[in-house]
Tab-separated table of C-alpha atoms and ligand atoms in Angstrom:
chain	number	residue	atom	x	y	z
J	1	UNK	CA	0.000	0.000	0.000
J	2	UNK	CA	1.408	3.467	-0.846
J	3	UNK	CA	2.352	5.563	2.145
J	4	UNK	CA	-0.161	8.276	3.062
J	5	UNK	CA	0.976	11.887	2.544
J	6	UNK	CA	0.953	13.946	5.758
J	7	UNK	CA	1.679	17.580	6.496
J	8	UNK	CA	2.568	18.459	10.087
J	9	UNK	CA	2.220	21.914	11.556
J	10	UNK	CA	4.003	22.270	14.906
J	11	UNK	CA	5.229	24.706	17.562
J	12	UNK	CA	8.010	22.274	18.258
J	13	UNK	CA	8.703	21.662	21.926
J	14	UNK	CA	9.020	18.507	23.970
J	15	UNK	CA	5.817	16.644	23.095
J	16	UNK	CA	5.771	17.910	19.493
J	17	UNK	CA	9.238	16.402	19.075
J	18	UNK	CA	7.950	12.975	20.128
J	19	UNK	CA	5.053	13.373	17.699
J	20	UNK	CA	7.558	14.090	14.907
J	21	UNK	CA	9.500	10.965	15.865
J	22	UNK	CA	6.315	8.879	15.611
J	23	UNK	CA	5.249	10.302	12.252
J	24	UNK	CA	8.671	10.434	10.598
J	25	UNK	CA	9.461	6.853	11.605
J	26	UNK	CA	6.089	5.272	10.799
J	27	UNK	CA	6.180	2.954	7.773
J	28	UNK	CA	2.685	3.909	6.536
J	29	UNK	CA	3.234	7.649	6.529
J	30	UNK	CA	5.051	9.945	4.113
J	31	UNK	CA	5.529	13.317	5.807
J	32	UNK	CA	5.776	15.693	2.845
J	33	UNK	CA	6.702	18.677	4.963
J	34	UNK	CA	6.662	20.326	8.352
J	35	UNK	CA	5.435	23.856	8.988
J	36	UNK	CA	6.542	25.552	12.175
J	37	UNK	CA	4.512	28.113	14.092
J	38	UNK	CA	5.133	30.172	17.211
J	39	UNK	CA	3.444	28.815	20.325
J	40	UNK	CA	5.190	26.821	23.021
J	41	UNK	CA	8.351	28.819	22.298
J	42	UNK	CA	9.208	31.741	20.002
J	43	UNK	CA	9.303	30.817	16.316
J	44	UNK	CA	13.086	30.659	15.834
J	45	UNK	CA	13.418	28.255	18.766
J	46	UNK	CA	10.576	26.046	17.536
J	47	UNK	CA	12.298	25.877	14.128
J	48	UNK	CA	15.605	24.852	15.694
J	49	UNK	CA	13.861	22.221	17.830
J	50	UNK	CA	12.216	20.712	14.749
J	51	UNK	CA	15.515	20.785	12.821
J	52	UNK	CA	17.359	19.083	15.682
J	53	UNK	CA	14.692	16.381	15.970
J	54	UNK	CA	14.678	15.486	12.270
J	55	UNK	CA	18.487	15.363	12.243
J	56	UNK	CA	18.588	13.077	15.275
J	57	UNK	CA	16.331	10.580	13.544
J	58	UNK	CA	18.139	10.865	10.219
J	59	UNK	CA	15.260	12.450	8.313
J	60	UNK	CA	16.830	15.633	6.938
J	61	UNK	CA	15.017	14.774	3.698
J	62	UNK	CA	11.738	16.046	5.208
J	63	UNK	CA	11.564	19.800	4.552
J	64	UNK	CA	10.956	22.209	7.412
J	65	UNK	CA	9.319	25.562	6.668
J	66	UNK	CA	9.200	28.644	8.863
J	67	UNK	CA	5.697	29.949	9.552
J	68	UNK	CA	3.986	32.662	11.530
J	69	UNK	CA	5.834	34.345	14.398
J	70	UNK	CA	2.761	35.536	16.286
J	71	UNK	CA	-0.957	34.834	16.615
J	72	UNK	CA	-3.322	36.626	14.229
J	73	UNK	CA	-4.332	39.413	16.583
J	74	UNK	CA	-2.905	38.763	20.036
J	75	UNK	CA	0.676	38.973	21.271
J	76	UNK	CA	2.497	35.646	21.541
J	77	UNK	CA	2.513	34.149	25.029
J	78	UNK	CA	4.624	31.010	25.140
J	79	UNK	CA	4.505	27.897	27.350
J	80	UNK	CA	8.180	27.858	28.347
J	81	UNK	CA	7.091	27.329	31.946
J	82	UNK	CA	5.722	23.966	30.768
J	83	UNK	CA	8.384	22.814	28.291
J	84	UNK	CA	11.527	24.610	29.500
J	85	UNK	CA	13.290	27.776	28.368
J	86	UNK	CA	14.442	26.018	25.194
J	87	UNK	CA	11.174	24.073	24.882
J	88	UNK	CA	13.094	20.802	25.044
J	89	UNK	CA	13.435	20.279	28.769
J	90	UNK	CA	16.531	22.464	29.268
J	91	UNK	CA	18.799	19.413	29.182
J	92	UNK	CA	21.594	21.139	27.272
J	93	UNK	CA	20.864	20.010	23.712
J	94	UNK	CA	22.687	21.981	20.977
J	95	UNK	CA	19.583	23.647	19.553
J	96	UNK	CA	21.069	26.265	17.253
J	97	UNK	CA	22.777	26.866	13.935
J	98	UNK	CA	20.683	24.643	11.666
J	99	UNK	CA	18.978	26.024	8.563
J	100	UNK	CA	15.360	25.460	7.553
J	101	UNK	CA	14.373	24.615	3.965
J	102	UNK	CA	11.800	27.335	3.407
J	103	UNK	CA	10.690	30.623	4.872
J	104	UNK	CA	6.953	30.427	4.165
J	105	UNK	CA	5.139	27.533	5.813
J	106	UNK	CA	1.807	28.973	4.686
J	107	UNK	CA	2.693	28.830	0.990
J	108	UNK	CA	4.357	25.451	1.447
J	109	UNK	CA	1.149	24.036	2.930
J	110	UNK	CA	-0.871	25.479	0.055
J	111	UNK	CA	1.565	23.951	-2.432
J	112	UNK	CA	1.371	20.548	-0.707
J	113	UNK	CA	-2.424	20.735	-0.865
J	114	UNK	CA	-2.144	21.052	-4.663
J	115	UNK	CA	0.564	18.403	-5.003
J	116	UNK	CA	-1.530	15.924	-3.001
J	117	UNK	CA	-5.039	17.219	-3.666
J	118	UNK	CA	-7.660	14.941	-2.147
J	119	UNK	CA	-5.072	12.863	-0.272
J	120	UNK	CA	-3.267	15.001	2.266
J	121	UNK	CA	-3.733	14.487	6.000
J	122	UNK	CA	-2.980	17.717	7.847
J	123	UNK	CA	-1.954	17.300	11.482
J	124	UNK	CA	-1.773	20.427	13.630
J	125	UNK	CA	0.167	20.287	16.884
J	126	UNK	CA	0.299	23.969	17.771
J	127	UNK	CA	-1.704	27.172	17.470
J	128	UNK	CA	-3.700	27.273	14.221
J	129	UNK	CA	-2.103	30.493	12.933
J	130	UNK	CA	-0.388	28.990	9.874
J	131	UNK	CA	-3.551	27.149	8.841
J	132	UNK	CA	-5.720	30.248	9.307
J	133	UNK	CA	-3.292	32.277	7.173
J	134	UNK	CA	-3.376	29.586	4.491
J	135	UNK	CA	-7.181	29.714	4.420
J	136	UNK	CA	-7.025	33.507	4.259
J	137	UNK	CA	-4.666	33.316	1.247
J	138	UNK	CA	-6.689	30.608	-0.457
J	139	UNK	CA	-10.191	29.887	0.880
J	140	UNK	CA	-10.427	26.843	-1.429
J	141	UNK	CA	-7.793	24.996	0.642
J	142	UNK	CA	-10.400	22.869	2.504
J	143	UNK	CA	-11.587	21.399	-0.812
J	144	UNK	CA	-8.194	19.752	-1.308
J	145	UNK	CA	-7.564	18.439	2.218
J	146	UNK	CA	-9.810	15.517	3.136
J	147	UNK	CA	-8.697	15.222	6.749
J	148	UNK	CA	-7.320	17.644	9.346
J	149	UNK	CA	-6.440	16.288	12.792
J	150	UNK	CA	-6.155	19.042	15.381
J	151	UNK	CA	-4.481	18.627	18.745
J	152	UNK	CA	-6.508	21.103	20.714
J	153	UNK	CA	-9.461	21.963	22.957
J	154	UNK	CA	-10.956	19.886	25.761
J	155	UNK	CA	-14.140	17.856	25.384
J	156	UNK	CA	-14.608	17.789	29.175
J	157	UNK	CA	-14.006	21.541	29.399
J	158	UNK	CA	-11.142	21.144	31.894
J	159	UNK	CA	-8.332	23.362	30.627
J	160	UNK	CA	-4.556	23.302	30.965
J	161	UNK	CA	-3.845	27.007	30.512
J	162	UNK	CA	-6.943	28.396	32.207
J	163	UNK	CA	-9.784	26.633	34.004
J	164	UNK	CA	-11.519	26.034	30.662
J	165	UNK	CA	-9.000	26.445	27.811
J	166	UNK	CA	-6.330	24.286	26.220
J	167	UNK	CA	-3.051	25.994	25.219
J	168	UNK	CA	-3.123	25.680	21.407
J	169	UNK	CA	-6.647	27.113	21.204
J	170	UNK	CA	-5.955	29.779	23.853
J	171	UNK	CA	-2.755	30.962	22.173
J	172	UNK	CA	-4.528	32.010	18.956
J	173	UNK	CA	-8.315	31.861	19.369
J	174	UNK	CA	-8.935	33.987	16.264
J	175	UNK	CA	-7.174	31.359	14.178
J	176	UNK	CA	-9.391	28.673	15.717
J	177	UNK	CA	-12.438	30.740	14.791
J	178	UNK	CA	-11.280	30.983	11.164
J	179	UNK	CA	-10.488	27.268	10.969
J	180	UNK	CA	-13.834	26.225	12.489
J	181	UNK	CA	-15.649	28.338	9.883
J	182	UNK	CA	-13.493	27.221	6.962
J	183	UNK	CA	-15.171	23.988	5.931
J	184	UNK	CA	-12.071	21.905	6.690
J	185	UNK	CA	-12.936	18.363	7.688
J	186	UNK	CA	-11.789	18.618	11.302
J	187	UNK	CA	-11.020	15.911	13.856
J	188	UNK	CA	-10.128	17.110	17.346
J	189	UNK	CA	-7.968	15.269	19.847
J	190	UNK	CA	-8.168	17.384	22.987
J	191	UNK	CA	-6.053	17.687	26.080
J	192	UNK	CA	-8.671	15.614	27.950
J	193	UNK	CA	-7.606	12.672	25.776
J	194	UNK	CA	-3.988	13.286	26.710
J	195	UNK	CA	-4.721	13.680	30.414
J	196	UNK	CA	-6.800	10.507	30.508
J	197	UNK	CA	-5.165	8.229	27.924
J	198	UNK	CA	-1.621	9.437	27.154
J	199	UNK	CA	0.063	9.717	30.537
J	200	UNK	CA	3.481	8.097	30.740
J	201	UNK	CA	3.974	7.054	34.359
J	202	UNK	CA	7.488	6.932	35.850
J	203	UNK	CA	7.485	3.109	35.434
J	204	UNK	CA	6.356	3.390	31.809
J	205	UNK	CA	9.052	5.990	31.178
J	206	UNK	CA	11.648	3.562	32.564
J	207	UNK	CA	10.327	0.844	30.254
J	208	UNK	CA	10.530	3.139	27.238
J	209	UNK	CA	14.040	4.201	28.170
J	210	UNK	CA	14.957	0.530	28.428
J	211	UNK	CA	14.364	0.238	24.682
J	212	UNK	CA	17.974	1.412	24.765
J	213	UNK	CA	18.088	3.600	21.658
J	214	UNK	CA	19.350	7.211	21.605
J	215	UNK	CA	15.901	8.198	20.311
J	216	UNK	CA	14.173	6.587	23.297
J	217	UNK	CA	16.496	8.430	25.636
J	218	UNK	CA	15.887	11.713	23.807
J	219	UNK	CA	12.095	11.340	23.891
J	220	UNK	CA	12.099	10.741	27.657
J	221	UNK	CA	14.839	13.189	28.645
J	222	UNK	CA	13.257	16.189	26.909
J	223	UNK	CA	10.154	15.761	29.093
J	224	UNK	CA	12.095	16.791	32.227
J	225	UNK	CA	10.422	20.179	32.677
J	226	UNK	CA	6.996	18.891	31.575
J	227	UNK	CA	7.205	16.100	34.154
J	228	UNK	CA	7.838	18.624	36.921
J	229	UNK	CA	4.978	20.790	35.639
J	230	UNK	CA	2.634	17.797	35.581
J	231	UNK	CA	3.532	16.935	39.171
J	232	UNK	CA	2.823	20.421	40.468
J	233	UNK	CA	0.222	21.890	38.137
J	234	UNK	CA	-1.782	19.336	36.183
J	235	UNK	CA	-1.342	16.734	38.939
J	236	UNK	CA	-0.637	13.752	36.728
J	237	UNK	CA	1.254	10.623	37.711
J	238	UNK	CA	4.026	11.192	35.159
J	239	UNK	CA	3.983	13.340	32.011
J	240	UNK	CA	1.373	13.397	29.291
J	241	UNK	CA	1.891	13.431	25.529
J	242	UNK	CA	-0.869	15.419	23.786
J	243	UNK	CA	0.766	15.850	20.371
J	244	UNK	CA	1.950	12.239	20.162
J	245	UNK	CA	-1.511	10.781	20.851
J	246	UNK	CA	-3.068	13.165	18.302
J	247	UNK	CA	-0.475	12.066	15.743
J	248	UNK	CA	-0.952	8.407	16.628
J	249	UNK	CA	-4.696	8.826	16.059
J	250	UNK	CA	-4.048	10.540	12.714
J	251	UNK	CA	-1.993	7.504	11.667
J	252	UNK	CA	-4.311	4.893	13.208
J	253	UNK	CA	-7.885	6.106	13.819
J	254	UNK	CA	-8.535	2.928	15.835
J	255	UNK	CA	-6.637	4.663	18.658
J	256	UNK	CA	-9.985	6.421	19.227
J	257	UNK	CA	-12.453	4.218	21.077
J	258	UNK	CA	-15.231	6.797	21.070
J	259	UNK	CA	-15.941	9.824	18.875
J	260	UNK	CA	-18.764	12.313	18.490
J	261	UNK	CA	-19.789	14.713	15.743
J	262	UNK	CA	-20.357	18.071	17.427
J	263	UNK	CA	-20.785	21.742	16.745
J	264	UNK	CA	-17.784	23.679	18.058
J	265	UNK	CA	-17.342	27.399	18.611
J	266	UNK	CA	-14.486	29.269	20.201
J	267	UNK	CA	-14.455	32.230	22.569
J	268	UNK	CA	-12.217	34.994	21.238
J	269	UNK	CA	-13.110	37.965	23.425
J	270	UNK	CA	-13.676	37.116	27.062
J	271	UNK	CA	-10.681	37.368	29.367
J	272	UNK	CA	-12.202	34.649	31.551
J	273	UNK	CA	-12.830	32.074	28.834
J	274	UNK	CA	-10.410	33.093	26.029
J	275	UNK	CA	-9.723	30.133	23.740
J	276	UNK	CA	-12.408	27.929	25.235
J	277	UNK	CA	-13.800	25.699	22.506
J	278	UNK	CA	-17.433	25.293	23.439
J	279	UNK	CA	-18.687	21.875	22.386
J	280	UNK	CA	-22.441	21.575	22.024
J	281	UNK	CA	-22.629	18.168	23.695
J	282	UNK	CA	-26.427	18.166	24.089
J	283	UNK	CA	-27.238	19.884	20.787
J	284	UNK	CA	-28.646	23.024	22.422
J	285	UNK	CA	-27.754	25.318	19.526
J	286	UNK	CA	-29.269	23.213	16.786
J	287	UNK	CA	-26.197	24.092	14.690
J	288	UNK	CA	-24.833	21.382	12.422
J	289	UNK	CA	-21.690	19.565	13.611
J	290	UNK	CA	-18.474	21.055	12.239
J	291	UNK	CA	-16.014	18.581	13.735
J	292	UNK	CA	-15.465	15.030	14.845
J	293	UNK	CA	-14.268	14.976	18.451
J	294	UNK	CA	-12.353	12.066	19.945
J	295	UNK	CA	-13.879	11.436	23.367
J	296	UNK	CA	-11.981	8.305	24.445
J	297	UNK	CA	-8.801	6.555	23.334
J	298	UNK	CA	-6.904	3.296	23.680
J	299	UNK	CA	-3.897	3.920	25.941
J	300	UNK	CA	-2.237	0.561	25.232
J	301	UNK	CA	-2.536	0.924	21.474
J	302	UNK	CA	-1.011	4.403	21.708
J	303	UNK	CA	1.850	3.197	23.904
J	304	UNK	CA	2.566	0.363	21.484
J	305	UNK	CA	2.895	2.795	18.580
J	306	UNK	CA	5.097	5.071	20.654
J	307	UNK	CA	7.335	2.196	21.708
J	308	UNK	CA	7.784	0.915	18.177
J	309	UNK	CA	8.834	4.421	17.058
J	310	UNK	CA	11.689	4.307	19.572
J	311	UNK	CA	13.202	0.999	18.524
J	312	UNK	CA	16.352	1.381	16.430
D	1	LIG	C1	-0.637	21.437	23.617
D	1	LIG	O1	-0.003	22.635	24.041
D	1	LIG	C2	1.391	22.489	23.997
D	1	LIG	O2	1.922	22.826	25.227
D	1	LIG	C3	1.689	21.078	23.601
D	1	LIG	O3	2.792	21.028	22.712
D	1	LIG	C4	0.429	20.614	22.936
D	1	LIG	O4	0.432	20.905	21.558
D	1	LIG	C5	-1.296	20.780	24.790
D	1	LIG	O5	-2.263	21.614	25.337
D	2	LIG	CA1	2.495	21.483	20.361
């Protein structure tokens, strides 16, 4: 079977890097390009983190394009408190001096949508700024992309950046608004899925490290700051991997054990609920569904895919 063409948009920090490892090493997937966006860290750092990751896994053939440096209308507020000052756990990696392949991730995505019209799977692992800009430049983009998997939002309305909002949606809510209205065929994997089904406990982390490859070590070590944040702030037994489980689902939809078609809208204005993606779970609005939302996932199946990505 031919490998499926993917495009990954990422604000590369610690969990994004693991997601890239999964996608770039999966035999069924052909990642045609990576667009980088500001989010977890400033844009230039996210670019360097992506470049380092692809080099480590020997995939310098996959082009990396520089995208938007700030959200559409709001100033960038990063998540370096979660992922570390360098976004990669502050473990001393040499994250500088590499050169990206292109300086316009928005145009590169549009080009890929033409090159692979009707076939491309778009996976977004950061704020939706690049995608919103692409739709702005060419509103016909959704006609060429049959499937867009978004890591973002929370179906149980328990947030990780505010009481009700998830970081990627909170960072650039105006981009979320544009994407929800665009006609893209959207599938959401929220932070609730990560918190409930993608937590790597300390024992599981030891088992993954025991795979014994440099990539396994890298994927665990760069979670150092996230693990501390999870212990104090999100109160998880270990660290969670939102972008990796979203990517795993994009590759293998059977990772989802329950999904719902729902109408989604995002709050752009309120200071209290900025970036909250309101999911009409009981159909109050009568508005047609505009997204498929993953509401439960298979932890073991996810862990198996993660583990196999780490084996040399
Ligand atoms: C999302 O926000 C970022 O911190 C992670 O990389 C992930 O994309 C989780 O809310
Ligand atoms: Ca991310």
